[in-house]
Amino acid sequence: LRQRHVGFEWGTGDILVYETNFKLQGAGSARSGTPSVHVVRKDEDIYSPILRKLFNESHHIFVGLQNIQEDLPSKNKKPQFVSISKNYRSVIRACMEELQQGAGACCVSILLAIELIWNLCEVLFIDAAPAGVLLLHLLDWVRLHKADVDERAREVLQSESPTHHHAYWEVVISFVLQGRMDEARQVLVKQANLQPASRPIYQLMDSLLQKMPIFNPGGTQTLTEFDVKWRHWHEECDRCLQDNSFASNRHLETICKILVGDEDTMLEHKELLGTWYHFLVSRLLYFHPTVKPSELHYYAQSSMDMFLDFRSAPEPLDSILLAAFEFDIHQVIKDCSIALNNWWFVAHLTDLLDHCKLLQSHNLHFGSNLREFLVLEYASGLFSHHSLWQLAVDYFDHCPEFGRVYLELQLERVPLETERKALKVLRICEQRQMNEQVRSICKIMAKRALSNNRLGSALSWSIRAKDAAFATLISERFLQDYCKRGSFSDLDLIDNLGPAMLLSDRLTFLGKYREFHRLYGEKRFTEAAKLLLSLMTAKIAPRSFWMTLLVDALPLLEQKEVLEELFISKLSVSLSLSLSAVCLFQDEDIESTKLELLRLALARNLAMAIVKEGTVEA
Amino acid sequence: MESINAKYVSQKISKTRWRPVHAAALHQPTCFATGSWDNETNQVCIWGVGETGMACEDDELEGDPQLLCECKHGGDVLDLQFLDQERLITASSTGAVTIYKIHADSQSLSVAHVWDRSHHYQRASAPCTGVVCSSPDVVSVGEDGRVILYKADQRGIKNADSSTIHAVTFLRTTEVLTVNSIGQLKLWDFRQQGNEPAQILSLTGDRVPLHCVDRHPNQQHIVATGGQDGMLCIWDVRQGNMPFSLMEAHSAEMWEVHFHPTNPDHLFTCSEDGSLLHWETSSGLDTPSFLQSRNTSIMSRSAAAPAGGNQSLISAWLNGDSSKGRLETTHMLPSQTLSVNSLDVLGQCLVCGTDGEAVYINRQVPV
């Protein structure tokens, strides 16, 4: 595509790009370029086989969420929402694990970030823990996302001489930074056993670590009581530091400084913390464990400033997390929308938050609220996928304002290669009473069948759409075939029309006419004659067929039994026959022999009728 | 229901079938094939599940199917059957019928033979909607209304049907039964010359398209069909041309109906509405309560039949006494899913595939 001007056209999820002959200066090039159209896909992710599982599983969870009872107040539904949030996260984790085993390394980091953000949103917004519990949840959050600590610990403990392992003290400090006191003590005790001389200070450290109060939300202790206890403990640690109890061992001194909440010491171990939010949580743990949600943003901002050191501009992930700590949900969603190339995350998260009634419903320019907008965007993206479009249907169903309109437009554009696919699309339309779409899909399939000469299929499609006009068209085809060849094709269909016959007049005529032929073939002349009579009087026969009907009537009139049976209504029969004949003769050009025969037969008939009528029964 | 395993497979499953086990073997089937549809490149995959010594770490994964091998397939897989242990045959939306061979130890899958464009209109190809085999014969049907028998002298019945034929099943070695989109069952006898069906059966009333058909494993005259309105019909092919019983099964199209091969008192159906039902009728003299009234000749025979066991000559499905009913229906899937397109049952194992790109396996079906 070099040195060419290109034109483009937007699609639902991609752009079509094509070369043009346009040139800025001079005449357009006469050279023919490559006659190809390039499809530029915006979102490669939905074509990844592993990520497809994410879409399918989350669809299942989404539908389950929408069906939660509305009558319970939001407060009682919180545990349900939290568990749904956990479900979503476990689906993300499952995908991550699979990707790690395979080769999709690039997606893993994005999924990690997504899960991190979602988890934080769950802690802060959905679970909305108050002070005290908040820190516990934040600790869990950090522990979940800094899993290399356990690996390192295993490595150290399984080595020949753990205490001499170079990472030994790093492991202890990491445990302390994450508030995992028991594990820290377990590792520390190995060192204590080795150096009996320093036992006292190890015992002191051990007692400090053991005595650290942890808030128990299920217990009877109130937050204030916990705060008092914690301050006591904090002062005790400070005293140990002041009177240099750990001066002989710099590692233990470091640990004590951390326990006191010394930020500089923590910052010295940046590589153990890894991220500014780990630093934030450790800071809060040892400085202000009863932090309130509203105070978080101050600590978050300062942690980020202290940690990041003005070296580099904050990454998108950092600003998203910061916005979360500031409880600015809209900013989180906005930043995520920009940073990610796929609407999956923001659509599902916003939907969940909306169910928790956390989003103020301010309307966007497009007339729908934020949640609906995002879900619509996500579902539209799904529709551009050759296979995932079926998931999108449920998403559209749960967008009250525009979902239906979008769905109608999208369904019409689903390519229908096989009947089975058409049936599935039809079922979707019928369940939602989208009659226009039903008619148009059936018409497409019927026309296709007709062009392939599958009259039976075409008829069954018209019956489904209750499309009388098309049924008439098909019947015309049958009748034309009959006129051309003198016999019916597709007898298995016409003979077994059943109540569908009533869909259109022409179809009814076709069915009845065939029945007439059958009766005649079975030599049931009387019934045949009666049928023929009703066909003519009911006036459902097309004009072009009147001649044929009259000609068919000829041999019948010769049959004796017919004449006798129709004794009483003889006159009416003749009259109607004459009437039709008169009309015919006036309008059309008919073969003279046929004409003669007809005239003869009718005349004879009339004569007999007059005689019979006139005769008085004895 | 607790023992059901779901696995997401990143492709919409149109057909799934258990690989047949050796007649002498006593164990449950451990291998199944799936065919996909609506993908840019569709695939036929072979999966293994269960005790065949796969290295699994925890019990949870024991029921998880593992992909053994796969092969590309041109067009949607509209039907799939196993010819024997090593070969399977598929019907494609491109009109082709393909035979695949599974190589040693289920390590790979490759195309053994293709009949391209078996089904076609005058100018374009037509999807092949059903294929059935009764070794060594293979019969396929398609949207072009053809019934084709693949043999040395390939015999096809052109214009067998003016509407689309949706499914086919063998009744006897030389007879097949097809169902079409105007609600008719047609019996074809290959010993007869000519292009006319030997028999046509249909419902009076609305001609609802029929999508699936299955024959009773022991009694060749009993056939079950399912259609667009989700009704399950049991037919006796010898007796007239009306269904024996009609049961409301699903709220949308029924895609597959299967009698259990060794325990035919059990029937399984799956549907577009996302449910999979397990029908169980008691044998002997008990009957489904909503059977329509039947002619007395059947009733008198059932009175003479010995009670209990599948050995009774009259199948439980056709018993006429409507005073006592015992037909139990259970949902086999834990919750509503997208359309369940296909199911297969062998021994105590049930596998089904859905449009939600998931495969469900239950290895403790109560039969």
Coordinates of N, CA and C in Angstrom, one line a residue, chain A residues 440-541:
Chain A
S440 N -38.1 -10.7 7.1 CA -37.0 -10.5 6.1 C -36.1 -11.6 6.0
I441 N -35.8 -12.3 7.1 CA -34.9 -13.5 7.1 C -35.6 -14.6 6.3
C442 N -36.9 -14.8 6.6 CA -37.6 -15.9 5.9 C -37.6 -15.6 4.4
K443 N -37.8 -14.4 4.1 CA -37.9 -14.0 2.7 C -36.5 -14.3 2.0
I444 N -35.4 -13.9 2.7 CA -34.1 -14.2 2.1 C -34.0 -15.7 1.8
M445 N -34.3 -16.5 2.9 CA -34.1 -17.9 2.7 C -35.1 -18.5 1.7
A446 N -36.3 -18.0 1.6 CA -37.2 -18.5 0.7 C -36.8 -18.2 -0.8
K447 N -36.3 -17.0 -1.0 CA -35.8 -16.6 -2.3 C -34.6 -17.4 -2.7
R448 N -33.8 -17.7 -1.8 CA -32.6 -18.5 -2.1 C -33.1 -19.9 -2.5
A449 N -34.0 -20.4 -1.7 CA -34.5 -21.8 -2.0 C -35.1 -21.8 -3.4
L450 N -35.9 -20.7 -3.7 CA -36.6 -20.7 -4.9 C -35.6 -20.6 -6.1
S451 N -34.5 -19.9 -5.9 CA -33.6 -19.8 -7.0 C -32.8 -21.1 -7.2
N452 N -32.8 -21.9 -6.2 CA -32.2 -23.2 -6.3 C -33.2 -24.3 -6.7
N453 N -34.4 -23.8 -7.0 CA -35.5 -24.7 -7.4 C -35.9 -25.7 -6.3
R454 N -35.8 -25.2 -5.0 CA -36.3 -26.1 -3.9 C -37.6 -25.5 -3.5
L455 N -38.7 -25.9 -4.2 CA -40.0 -25.2 -3.9 C -40.5 -25.6 -2.6
G456 N -40.2 -26.8 -2.1 CA -40.7 -27.2 -0.8 C -40.1 -26.4 0.3
S457 N -38.8 -26.2 0.2 CA -38.1 -25.4 1.2 C -38.7 -24.0 1.2
A458 N -38.8 -23.4 0.0 CA -39.3 -22.1 -0.1 C -40.7 -21.9 0.6
L459 N -41.5 -23.0 0.3 CA -42.8 -22.9 0.9 C -42.8 -23.0 2.4
S460 N -41.9 -23.8 2.9 CA -41.9 -23.9 4.4 C -41.4 -22.6 5.0
W461 N -40.5 -21.9 4.3 CA -40.0 -20.6 4.9 C -41.2 -19.6 4.8
S462 N -41.9 -19.6 3.8 CA -43.0 -18.6 3.7 C -44.1 -18.9 4.8
I463 N -44.3 -20.2 5.0 CA -45.2 -20.6 6.1 C -44.8 -20.1 7.4
R464 N -43.5 -20.2 7.7 CA -43.0 -19.7 9.0 C -43.2 -18.2 9.1
A465 N -43.0 -17.5 8.0 CA -43.1 -16.1 8.1 C -44.5 -15.6 8.0
K466 N -45.4 -16.6 7.7 CA -46.8 -16.2 7.4 C -46.8 -15.2 6.3
D467 N -46.0 -15.5 5.3 CA -45.9 -14.5 4.2 C -46.8 -15.0 3.0
A468 N -48.0 -14.4 3.0 CA -49.0 -14.8 2.0 C -48.5 -14.5 0.6
A469 N -47.9 -13.3 0.4 CA -47.5 -12.9 -0.9 C -46.5 -13.9 -1.5
F470 N -45.5 -14.4 -0.7 CA -44.5 -15.3 -1.3 C -45.1 -16.6 -1.5
A471 N -46.0 -17.0 -0.7 CA -46.7 -18.3 -0.9 C -47.4 -18.3 -2.2
T472 N -48.0 -17.1 -2.5 CA -48.7 -17.0 -3.8 C -47.7 -17.2 -4.9
L473 N -46.6 -16.5 -4.8 CA -45.6 -16.6 -5.8 C -45.2 -18.1 -6.1
I474 N -45.0 -18.8 -5.0 CA -44.6 -20.2 -5.2 C -45.6 -21.0 -5.8
S475 N -46.9 -20.8 -5.4 CA -48.0 -21.5 -6.1 C -48.0 -21.2 -7.5
E476 N -47.8 -20.0 -7.9 CA -47.7 -19.6 -9.3 C -46.7 -20.5 -10.1
R477 N -45.5 -20.6 -9.4 CA -44.5 -21.4 -10.0 C -44.9 -22.8 -10.3
F478 N -45.6 -23.4 -9.3 CA -46.1 -24.8 -9.4 C -47.1 -24.8 -10.6
L479 N -48.0 -23.9 -10.6 CA -49.0 -23.9 -11.6 C -48.4 -23.7 -13.0
Q480 N -47.4 -22.9 -13.1 CA -46.7 -22.7 -14.4 C -46.1 -24.0 -14.8
D481 N -45.4 -24.6 -13.8 CA -44.8 -25.9 -14.1 C -45.8 -26.9 -14.7
Y482 N -46.9 -26.9 -14.0 CA -48.0 -27.8 -14.5 C -48.4 -27.5 -15.9
C483 N -48.6 -26.2 -16.2 CA -49.1 -25.9 -17.5 C -48.0 -26.3 -18.6
K484 N -46.8 -26.1 -18.2 CA -45.7 -26.4 -19.1 C -45.6 -27.9 -19.4
R485 N -45.6 -28.7 -18.3 CA -45.3 -30.1 -18.4 C -46.5 -31.0 -18.3
G486 N -47.6 -30.5 -17.9 CA -48.8 -31.3 -17.9 C -48.9 -32.2 -16.6
S487 N -47.9 -32.1 -15.8 CA -48.0 -32.8 -14.5 C -47.4 -32.0 -13.4
F488 N -47.7 -32.4 -12.2 CA -47.2 -31.7 -11.0 C -45.8 -32.2 -10.6
S489 N -45.0 -31.3 -10.2 CA -43.8 -31.7 -9.5 C -44.0 -31.6 -8.0
D490 N -43.1 -32.3 -7.3 CA -43.2 -32.1 -5.9 C -44.5 -32.5 -5.3
L491 N -45.0 -33.7 -5.7 CA -46.3 -34.1 -5.3 C -46.3 -34.3 -3.8
D492 N -45.2 -34.7 -3.2 CA -45.1 -35.0 -1.8 C -45.5 -33.8 -1.0
L493 N -45.2 -32.6 -1.6 CA -45.5 -31.4 -0.8 C -46.9 -31.0 -1.0
I494 N -47.4 -31.0 -2.3 CA -48.7 -30.5 -2.5 C -49.8 -31.4 -1.9
D495 N -49.5 -32.7 -1.9 CA -50.5 -33.6 -1.4 C -50.6 -33.5 0.1
N496 N -49.6 -32.9 0.8 CA -49.6 -32.9 2.2 C -49.5 -31.5 2.8
L497 N -50.2 -30.6 2.2 CA -50.1 -29.2 2.6 C -50.8 -29.0 4.0
G498 N -51.9 -29.7 4.2 CA -52.5 -29.5 5.5 C -53.1 -28.1 5.7
P499 N -53.2 -27.6 6.9 CA -53.8 -26.3 7.1 C -53.0 -25.2 6.5
A500 N -51.7 -25.4 6.2 CA -50.9 -24.4 5.6 C -51.5 -23.9 4.3
M501 N -52.3 -24.7 3.7 CA -53.0 -24.4 2.5 C -53.7 -23.1 2.5
L502 N -54.2 -22.7 3.7 CA -55.0 -21.5 3.8 C -54.2 -20.3 3.9
L503 N -52.9 -20.4 3.8 CA -52.1 -19.2 3.9 C -52.4 -18.2 2.8
S504 N -52.6 -18.7 1.6 CA -52.9 -17.8 0.5 C -53.9 -18.4 -0.5
D505 N -54.7 -17.6 -1.1 CA -55.7 -18.1 -2.0 C -55.1 -19.0 -3.1
R506 N -54.0 -18.6 -3.6 CA -53.4 -19.3 -4.7 C -53.0 -20.7 -4.3
L507 N -52.5 -20.7 -3.1 CA -52.0 -22.0 -2.5 C -53.2 -22.9 -2.3
T508 N -54.3 -22.4 -1.8 CA -55.5 -23.2 -1.6 C -55.9 -23.7 -2.9
F509 N -55.9 -22.9 -3.9 CA -56.4 -23.4 -5.2 C -55.5 -24.5 -5.7
L510 N -54.2 -24.3 -5.5 CA -53.2 -25.4 -5.9 C -53.5 -26.7 -5.2
G511 N -53.7 -26.6 -3.9 CA -54.0 -27.8 -3.2 C -55.3 -28.5 -3.6
K512 N -56.3 -27.7 -3.8 CA -57.6 -28.2 -4.2 C -57.6 -28.8 -5.6
Y513 N -56.8 -28.1 -6.4 CA -56.8 -28.5 -7.8 C -56.1 -29.9 -7.9
R514 N -55.0 -30.0 -7.2 CA -54.3 -31.3 -7.1 C -55.3 -32.4 -6.6
E515 N -56.0 -32.0 -5.6 CA -57.0 -33.0 -5.0 C -58.0 -33.4 -6.1
F516 N -58.4 -32.4 -6.9 CA -59.3 -32.8 -8.0 C -58.7 -33.8 -8.9
H517 N -57.4 -33.6 -9.2 CA -56.8 -34.6 -10.1 C -56.7 -35.9 -9.5
R518 N -56.5 -35.9 -8.2 CA -56.4 -37.2 -7.5 C -57.7 -37.9 -7.5
L519 N -58.8 -37.2 -7.2 CA -60.1 -37.8 -7.2 C -60.5 -38.3 -8.5
Y520 N -60.1 -37.5 -9.5 CA -60.4 -38.0 -10.9 C -59.6 -39.3 -11.2
G521 N -58.4 -39.3 -10.8 CA -57.5 -40.5 -11.0 C -58.1 -41.7 -10.3
E522 N -58.7 -41.5 -9.1 CA -59.3 -42.6 -8.4 C -60.7 -42.9 -8.8
K523 N -61.2 -42.2 -9.9 CA -62.5 -42.4 -10.5 C -63.6 -42.1 -9.6
R524 N -63.4 -41.2 -8.7 CA -64.5 -40.7 -7.8 C -65.0 -39.4 -8.5
F525 N -65.8 -39.6 -9.5 CA -66.1 -38.5 -10.4 C -67.1 -37.5 -9.8
T526 N -68.0 -38.1 -8.9 CA -68.9 -37.1 -8.3 C -68.2 -36.1 -7.4
E527 N -67.4 -36.7 -6.6 CA -66.7 -35.8 -5.7 C -65.8 -34.8 -6.5
A528 N -65.2 -35.3 -7.5 CA -64.4 -34.5 -8.4 C -65.2 -33.3 -8.9
A529 N -66.3 -33.7 -9.4 CA -67.2 -32.6 -10.0 C -67.6 -31.6 -9.0
K530 N -67.9 -32.1 -7.8 CA -68.3 -31.1 -6.8 C -67.2 -30.2 -6.5
L531 N -66.0 -30.8 -6.4 CA -64.8 -30.0 -6.0 C -64.6 -28.9 -7.1
L532 N -64.7 -29.4 -8.4 CA -64.5 -28.5 -9.5 C -65.5 -27.3 -9.4
L533 N -66.7 -27.7 -9.1 CA -67.7 -26.7 -9.1 C -67.4 -25.6 -8.0
S534 N -67.0 -26.1 -6.8 CA -66.7 -25.2 -5.7 C -65.5 -24.3 -6.1
L535 N -64.6 -24.9 -6.8 CA -63.4 -24.1 -7.2 C -63.8 -23.0 -8.1
M536 N -64.8 -23.3 -9.0 CA -65.2 -22.2 -9.9 C -66.0 -21.2 -9.3
T537 N -66.9 -21.6 -8.4 CA -67.8 -20.7 -7.8 C -67.1 -19.8 -6.7
A538 N -66.1 -20.4 -6.1 CA -65.4 -19.7 -5.0 C -64.6 -18.6 -5.6
K539 N -64.3 -18.7 -6.8 CA -63.5 -17.6 -7.5 C -62.1 -17.5 -7.0
I540 N -61.6 -18.6 -6.6 CA -60.2 -18.4 -6.2 C -59.3 -18.9 -7.3
A541 N -59.9 -19.3 -8.4 CA -59.0 -19.8 -9.5 C -58.5 -18.5 -10.2

